[in-house]
Amino acid sequence: MDEGNCSSLTHFVFVGITNNPEMKVTLFTMFLIVYCINLLANLGMIIVIRMDSQLHTPMYYFLSHLSFCDLCYSTAIGPKMLVDIFAKNKSIPFSGCALQFFVFCAFADSECLLLAVMAFDRYKAISNPLLYAVSMSNRVCSGLMAGVYMVGTADALVHTTLAFRLCFCGSNEINHFFCDLPPLFLLSCSDTWINELVIFNALGFLDLSSIAGVLVSYSYIILSVLKIHSAKGVFKAFSTCTSHLTAVAIFHGTVLFMYFRPSSSYSLDQDKMTSLFYTLVIPTLNPLIYSLRNKDVNQALGKLKTKRCF
């Protein structure tokens, strides 16, 4: 389409989660509780790991960054969504919409890659524990995290640039509660096939590379565990991996369902529920998954409680 026919939008308006007045109080209360748990759990995880010297290991270094990613991309969406439940004016500036999507995409992509890095870390810890401190030194860990954030930021920049250069010459009403690509494509009067192609290729490469990295790492982990003759050793090795595998399955399963479909199959009402799951629920579940069954984290929390008492 000729870009001269594009209108200059200054803002978008969210439809929101629901227009049913009877549901608003219930939804607001429920989502506020979930977001507060998310905020406290992820901030708590970061603080505990930073304050307890026994948690200054590669595994917990990556876990603190996982909590940071969860905190950032959920906060890019959660507060605005909560305010809009009761707000009469649910608008967001054009530049604000672009910024919201960029922050969400950058940290969600970073988390996707980080899950693969965490699987690699578990492989190094289990396959050769004596050389673990050398192979996963502070320099290596910092380099891996720098790479994760650089790739996540670059991918988010590509998607944001392509999406917000589209023509929006009709309605400015987004049938969603945040600025996501599928509902934006539906508003555009441009041909979005390039955008969809980039999503399938870029996000597909990131997501499938992450899944492949996890599968390869755990294949080697299984081979290493089979060499352990102690039943206690086998249990300990697998117990350190179950939390991570749970987080991987939940995150990647949701992303694959959400984005790797043709635009003709989008159901925005259904996608709102899925989006709520990965923007609020997954960031809340991750610190709980890693802390509830983690002896080291529980001990660190116990130490902090003891210090506060004295």
XYZ file of N, CA and C in Angstrom, residues 84-256:
519
model
N -6.005 -0.152 33.475
C -6.996 -0.096 32.392
C -8.280 -0.866 32.696
N -8.250 -1.757 33.668
C -9.463 -2.515 33.987
C -10.598 -1.572 34.382
N -10.272 -0.511 35.129
C -11.295 0.450 35.575
C -11.229 1.786 34.825
N -10.184 1.999 34.028
C -10.010 3.291 33.365
C -11.019 3.485 32.230
N -11.516 4.707 32.106
C -12.393 5.046 30.984
C -11.558 5.289 29.727
N -10.397 5.898 29.924
C -9.489 6.151 28.808
C -8.354 5.124 28.836
N -8.416 4.157 27.934
C -7.428 3.075 27.901
C -6.408 3.289 26.794
N -6.124 4.541 26.511
C -5.217 4.849 25.399
C -3.761 4.719 25.821
N -2.909 4.554 24.804
C -1.461 4.523 25.003
C -0.841 5.250 23.814
N 0.121 6.142 24.041
C 0.751 6.848 22.915
C 1.397 5.869 21.937
N 1.495 6.277 20.683
C 2.111 5.432 19.653
C 3.521 5.020 20.075
N 4.302 6.006 20.544
C 5.673 5.701 20.979
C 5.677 4.831 22.231
N 4.674 5.039 23.123
C 4.563 4.211 24.329
C 4.242 2.773 23.995
N 3.421 2.579 22.979
C 3.077 1.236 22.524
C 4.320 0.527 21.992
N 5.099 1.262 21.197
C 6.338 0.690 20.645
C 7.317 0.329 21.761
N 7.428 1.224 22.761
C 8.339 0.973 23.882
C 7.879 -0.228 24.702
N 6.575 -0.317 24.956
C 6.044 -1.439 25.733
C 6.357 -2.761 25.047
N 6.110 -2.827 23.737
C 6.388 -4.068 23.020
C 7.882 -4.371 23.002
N 8.718 -3.324 22.799
C 10.164 -3.541 22.740
C 10.692 -4.135 24.042
N 10.294 -3.563 25.172
C 10.762 -4.063 26.472
C 10.274 -5.491 26.700
N 8.993 -5.729 26.414
C 8.443 -7.076 26.568
C 9.203 -8.075 25.711
N 9.391 -7.753 24.422
C 10.036 -8.673 23.489
C 11.497 -8.917 23.849
N 12.222 -7.856 24.219
C 13.654 -7.983 24.537
C 13.886 -8.932 25.707
N 13.096 -8.777 26.767
C 13.326 -9.615 27.948
C 12.714 -11.009 27.802
N 11.624 -11.130 27.032
C 11.063 -12.467 26.770
C 12.016 -13.275 25.904
N 12.614 -12.631 24.882
C 13.609 -13.308 24.041
C 14.838 -13.692 24.861
N 15.257 -12.783 25.736
C 16.424 -13.068 26.584
C 16.155 -14.265 27.479
N 14.936 -14.351 28.023
C 14.589 -15.493 28.866
C 14.599 -16.793 28.072
N 14.129 -16.718 26.832
C 14.120 -17.891 25.958
C 15.525 -18.464 25.804
N 16.501 -17.588 25.533
C 17.884 -18.028 25.370
C 18.511 -18.417 26.705
N 18.141 -17.708 27.750
C 18.687 -17.978 29.082
C 18.347 -19.391 29.554
N 17.172 -19.884 29.200
C 16.783 -21.239 29.589
C 17.728 -22.272 28.979
N 18.201 -22.013 27.749
C 19.167 -22.914 27.115
C 20.525 -22.814 27.809
N 20.925 -21.590 28.177
C 22.193 -21.389 28.893
C 22.158 -22.105 30.242
N 21.031 -22.061 30.920
C 20.889 -22.737 32.214
C 20.978 -24.250 32.060
N 20.468 -24.778 30.949
C 20.590 -26.221 30.686
C 22.054 -26.586 30.460
N 22.782 -25.730 29.735
C 24.210 -25.954 29.498
C 24.984 -25.920 30.816
N 24.607 -24.998 31.687
C 25.235 -24.911 33.010
C 25.022 -26.186 33.815
N 23.813 -26.748 33.771
C 23.523 -27.997 34.487
C 24.344 -29.149 33.917
N 24.519 -29.154 32.590
C 25.339 -30.197 31.951
C 26.780 -30.121 32.454
N 27.335 -28.911 32.507
C 28.707 -28.741 32.976
C 28.851 -29.160 34.441
N 27.847 -28.840 35.257
C 27.909 -29.152 36.691
C 27.838 -30.652 36.943
N 27.042 -31.364 36.159
C 26.815 -32.796 36.400
C 27.849 -33.666 35.690
N 28.253 -33.267 34.481
C 29.154 -34.122 33.697
C 30.583 -34.102 34.234
N 31.024 -32.929 34.716
C 32.392 -32.839 35.222
C 32.444 -31.850 36.384
N 31.951 -32.258 37.550
C 31.857 -31.328 38.685
C 33.204 -30.783 39.157
N 34.288 -31.533 38.972
C 35.601 -31.084 39.435
C 36.113 -29.882 38.639
N 35.753 -29.796 37.372
C 36.190 -28.687 36.526
C 35.089 -27.641 36.332
N 34.003 -27.795 37.056
C 32.844 -26.913 36.880
C 33.198 -25.446 37.135
N 33.922 -25.184 38.218
C 34.269 -23.804 38.583
C 35.160 -23.152 37.525
N 35.976 -23.977 36.855
C 36.876 -23.443 35.824
C 36.123 -23.214 34.517
N 35.329 -24.210 34.102
C 34.617 -24.102 32.817
C 33.492 -23.081 32.846
N 32.925 -22.829 34.044
C 31.866 -21.818 34.176
C 32.356 -20.706 35.106
N 33.457 -20.088 34.728
C 34.041 -19.005 35.526
C 33.171 -17.749 35.429
N 33.497 -16.758 36.255
C 32.749 -15.497 36.227
C 32.805 -14.848 34.848
N 33.947 -14.945 34.207
C 34.111 -14.352 32.875
C 33.217 -15.044 31.848
N 33.162 -16.366 31.916
C 32.326 -17.136 30.983
C 30.848 -16.813 31.208
N 30.425 -16.803 32.474
C 29.021 -16.516 32.808
C 28.615 -15.114 32.359
N 29.502 -14.148 32.608
C 29.206 -12.767 32.194
C 29.119 -12.661 30.676
N 30.005 -13.372 29.980
C 29.985 -13.370 28.517
C 28.714 -13.986 27.965
N 28.284 -15.083 28.570
C 27.037 -15.725 28.142
C 25.841 -14.806 28.345
N 25.777 -14.129 29.494
C 24.656 -13.231 29.769
C 24.682 -12.009 28.847
N 25.867 -11.509 28.542
C 25.973 -10.381 27.613
C 25.444 -10.778 26.238
N 25.800 -11.991 25.801
C 25.303 -12.496 24.520
C 23.793 -12.655 24.520
N 23.254 -13.173 25.613
C 21.798 -13.368 25.738
C 21.065 -12.037 25.599
N 21.524 -11.019 26.332
C 20.853 -9.715 26.296
C 21.044 -9.007 24.951
N 22.201 -9.187 24.340
C 22.448 -8.555 23.037
C 21.534 -9.137 21.968
N 21.408 -10.462 21.932
C 20.542 -11.104 20.937
C 19.079 -10.750 21.183
N 18.662 -10.779 22.461
C 17.282 -10.425 22.802
C 16.947 -9.003 22.399
N 17.863 -8.071 22.655
C 17.644 -6.664 22.306
C 17.604 -6.468 20.789
N 18.524 -7.122 20.075
C 18.569 -6.995 18.614
C 17.292 -7.534 17.974
N 16.825 -8.689 18.442
C 15.598 -9.275 17.893
C 14.397 -8.373 18.169
N 14.313 -7.834 19.391
C 13.208 -6.936 19.743
C 13.237 -5.675 18.886
N 14.431 -5.166 18.604
C 14.571 -3.961 17.786
C 14.072 -4.205 16.362
N 14.384 -5.375 15.813
C 13.932 -5.722 14.456
C 12.411 -5.781 14.396
N 11.790 -6.517 15.335
C 10.327 -6.669 15.334
C 9.626 -5.331 15.588
N 10.169 -4.542 16.503
C 9.551 -3.250 16.818
C 9.618 -2.304 15.622
N 10.773 -2.257 14.972
C 10.942 -1.375 13.808
C 9.998 -1.760 12.678
N 9.931 -3.057 12.378
C 9.062 -3.520 11.291
C 7.582 -3.288 11.609
N 7.182 -3.567 12.854
C 5.770 -3.464 13.221
C 5.284 -2.020 13.225
N 6.098 -1.092 13.702
C 5.633 0.281 13.864
C 5.973 1.170 12.667
N 6.417 0.532 11.579
C 6.527 1.218 10.288
C 5.362 0.849 9.371
N 4.459 -0.002 9.865
C 3.285 -0.381 9.082
C 2.314 0.797 8.981
N 1.427 0.714 7.994
C 0.380 1.728 7.847
C -0.815 1.357 8.724
N -1.277 2.285 9.538
C -2.486 2.110 10.337
C -3.474 3.201 9.912
N -4.303 2.866 8.913
C -5.167 3.891 8.334
C -6.633 3.696 8.706
N -6.928 2.743 9.566
C -8.308 2.518 9.980
C -8.481 2.809 11.457
N -9.038 1.830 12.166
C -9.271 1.982 13.596
C -7.957 1.950 14.370
N -7.930 2.659 15.488
C -6.757 2.615 16.376
C -7.047 1.789 17.627
N -8.118 1.010 17.605
C -8.551 0.224 18.763
C -7.925 -1.171 18.726
N -7.053 -1.442 19.692
C -6.375 -2.742 19.776
C -7.208 -3.684 20.633
N -7.628 -4.775 20.050
C -8.437 -5.754 20.780
C -7.532 -6.632 21.646
N -6.924 -5.990 22.633
C -5.990 -6.678 23.528
C -5.789 -5.787 24.744
N -4.927 -6.240 25.684
C -4.637 -5.414 26.859
C -3.206 -4.910 26.848
N -2.427 -5.236 25.803
C -1.099 -4.652 25.624
C -0.729 -4.695 24.148
N 0.357 -4.033 23.804
C 0.774 -3.932 22.408
C 1.522 -5.196 21.988
N 0.821 -6.094 21.343
C 1.400 -7.330 20.849
C 1.261 -7.355 19.335
N 2.047 -8.183 18.674
C 2.075 -8.171 17.213
C 0.772 -8.635 16.545
N 0.185 -9.785 16.931
C -1.020 -10.247 16.211
C -2.156 -9.221 16.145
N -2.568 -8.581 17.248
C -3.638 -7.583 17.137
C -3.223 -6.332 16.370
N -1.919 -5.979 16.413
C -1.443 -4.836 15.634
C -1.515 -5.131 14.139
N -1.174 -6.362 13.761
C -1.251 -6.746 12.346
C -2.680 -6.636 11.825
N -3.643 -6.959 12.673
C -5.044 -6.901 12.253
C -5.509 -5.462 12.018
N -4.861 -4.492 12.658
C -5.213 -3.091 12.470
C -4.557 -2.485 11.237
N -3.488 -3.114 10.783
C -2.706 -2.533 9.697
C -3.393 -2.715 8.349
N -3.283 -1.675 7.525
C -3.777 -1.800 6.156
C -2.625 -2.077 5.193
N -1.443 -2.343 5.729
C -0.305 -2.786 4.924
C -0.317 -4.305 4.824
N 0.459 -4.795 3.879
C 0.660 -6.238 3.782
C 1.657 -6.651 4.867
N 1.247 -7.546 5.741
C 2.093 -7.909 6.885
C 2.857 -9.219 6.667
N 2.939 -9.674 5.427
C 3.574 -10.983 5.206
C 5.057 -10.959 5.577
N 5.716 -9.804 5.364
C 7.137 -9.704 5.740
C 7.277 -9.823 7.253
N 6.395 -9.150 7.981
C 6.434 -9.219 9.449
C 6.217 -10.645 9.940
N 5.225 -11.330 9.332
C 4.934 -12.705 9.744
C 6.089 -13.631 9.387
N 6.731 -13.354 8.243
C 7.886 -14.159 7.837
C 9.041 -13.978 8.818
N 9.250 -12.730 9.253
C 10.324 -12.452 10.219
C 10.028 -13.124 11.552
N 8.758 -13.114 11.975
C 8.383 -13.789 13.225
C 8.692 -15.276 13.136
N 8.268 -15.904 12.047
C 8.488 -17.338 11.901
C 9.971 -17.680 11.842
N 10.755 -16.807 11.208
C 12.182 -17.104 11.068
C 12.990 -16.700 12.297
N 12.814 -15.458 12.767
C 13.615 -14.977 13.896
C 13.198 -15.639 15.198
N 11.886 -15.543 15.529
C 11.425 -16.177 16.761
C 11.539 -17.693 16.667
N 11.300 -18.214 15.454
C 11.442 -19.666 15.267
C 12.863 -20.117 15.523
N 13.829 -19.337 14.999
C 15.237 -19.674 15.207
C 15.597 -19.613 16.688
N 15.167 -18.529 17.362
C 15.469 -18.379 18.788
C 14.837 -19.495 19.612
N 13.541 -19.716 19.372
C 12.818 -20.680 20.193
C 13.314 -22.107 19.934
N 13.441 -22.462 18.666
C 13.881 -23.822 18.344
C 15.341 -24.048 18.705
N 16.161 -23.000 18.590
C 17.568 -23.119 19.018
C 17.647 -23.345 20.522
N 16.811 -22.620 21.261
C 16.776 -22.784 22.712
C 16.329 -24.201 23.081
N 15.258 -24.666 22.426
C 14.762 -26.022 22.697
C 15.816 -27.055 22.338
N 16.487 -26.866 21.184
C 17.534 -27.797 20.757
C 18.691 -27.801 21.753
N 19.061 -26.598 22.233
C 20.133 -26.512 23.229
C 19.782 -27.238 24.510
N 18.535 -27.101 24.942
C 18.068 -27.797 26.151
C 18.099 -29.309 25.938
N 17.599 -29.761 24.783
C 17.542 -31.208 24.507
C 18.935 -31.815 24.419
N 19.847 -31.119 23.742
C 21.224 -31.627 23.624
C 21.883 -31.683 24.999
N 21.730 -30.613 25.785
C 22.338 -30.578 27.125
C 21.809 -31.709 27.994
N 20.493 -31.932 27.953
C 19.920 -32.975 28.793
C 20.207 -34.377 28.279
N 20.480 -34.502 26.996
C 20.924 -35.805 26.468
C 22.276 -36.174 27.072
N 23.177 -35.181 27.111
C 24.489 -35.418 27.727
C 24.370 -35.600 29.239
N 23.435 -34.891 29.850
C 23.224 -35.050 31.287
C 22.782 -36.480 31.603
N 21.856 -37.012 30.808
C 21.368 -38.383 31.020
C 22.505 -39.382 30.866
N 23.353 -39.173 29.851
C 24.502 -40.058 29.661
C 25.452 -39.991 30.848
N 25.636 -38.789 31.399
C 26.516 -38.622 32.561
C 25.910 -39.269 33.798
N 24.590 -39.122 33.964
C 23.912 -39.683 35.139
C 23.955 -41.210 35.106
N 23.879 -41.785 33.923
C 23.925 -43.246 33.799
C 25.255 -43.829 34.287
N 26.288 -42.991 34.310
C 27.608 -43.442 34.782
C 27.726 -43.369 36.303
N 26.740 -42.717 36.947
C 26.761 -42.606 38.409
C 26.195 -43.895 39.019
N 26.939 -44.524 39.890
C 26.515 -45.811 40.466
C 25.706 -45.640 41.747
N 25.825 -44.483 42.368
C 25.099 -44.234 43.612
C 23.664 -43.766 43.318
N 22.683 -44.418 43.966
C 21.281 -44.021 43.795
C 21.063 -42.604 44.319
N 21.754 -42.267 45.397
C 21.663 -40.922 45.968
C 22.205 -39.883 44.994
N 23.295 -40.248 44.309
C 23.897 -39.337 43.339
C 22.986 -39.102 42.150
N 22.332 -40.173 41.693
C 21.390 -40.065 40.567
C 20.219 -39.167 40.944
N 19.686 -39.379 42.139
C 18.548 -38.572 42.610
C 18.935 -37.101 42.712
N 20.121 -36.831 43.242
C 20.575 -35.449 43.405
C 20.753 -34.769 42.054
N 21.299 -35.532 41.087
C 21.524 -34.973 39.753
C 20.209 -34.599 39.083
N 19.232 -35.499 39.143
C 17.948 -35.236 38.495
C 17.130 -34.184 39.246
N 17.280 -34.134 40.569
C 16.494 -33.169 41.347
C 16.886 -31.733 41.018
N 18.157 -31.525 40.601
C 18.589 -30.179 40.233
C 18.057 -29.761 38.859
N 17.547 -30.738 38.108
C 17.094 -30.461 36.741
C 15.576 -30.358 36.604
N 14.825 -30.924 37.533
C 13.366 -30.962 37.378
C 12.745 -29.568 37.353
N 13.233 -28.675 38.216
C 12.691 -27.313 38.244
C 12.919 -26.618 36.908
N 14.131 -26.779 36.378
C 14.465 -26.135 35.102
C 13.630 -26.704 33.955
N 13.464 -28.010 33.920
C 12.660 -28.640 32.862
C 11.205 -28.191 32.917
N 10.687 -28.024 34.123
C 9.311 -27.527 34.287
C 9.174 -26.124 33.713
N 10.127 -25.248 34.027
C 10.102 -23.873 33.518
C 10.224 -23.851 32.002
N 11.081 -24.707 31.450
C 11.273 -24.782 29.991
C 9.980 -25.217 29.302
N 9.350 -26.268 29.821
C 8.127 -26.802 29.211
C 7.012 -25.764 29.208
N 6.831 -25.052 30.318
C 5.766 -24.048 30.417
C 6.034 -22.880 29.477
N 7.258 -22.368 29.483
C 7.589 -21.186 28.677
C 7.505 -21.489 27.185
N 8.216 -22.515 26.734
C 8.272 -22.806 25.299
C 6.930 -23.310 24.764
N 6.209 -24.056 25.559
C 4.894 -24.523 25.130
C 3.954 -23.360 24.843
N 3.981 -22.356 25.712
C 3.117 -21.185 25.542
C 3.542 -20.353 24.333
N 4.856 -20.143 24.156
C 5.361 -19.345 23.029
C 5.031 -20.008 21.696
N 5.223 -21.319 21.612
C 4.926 -22.034 20.368
C 3.448 -21.929 20.011
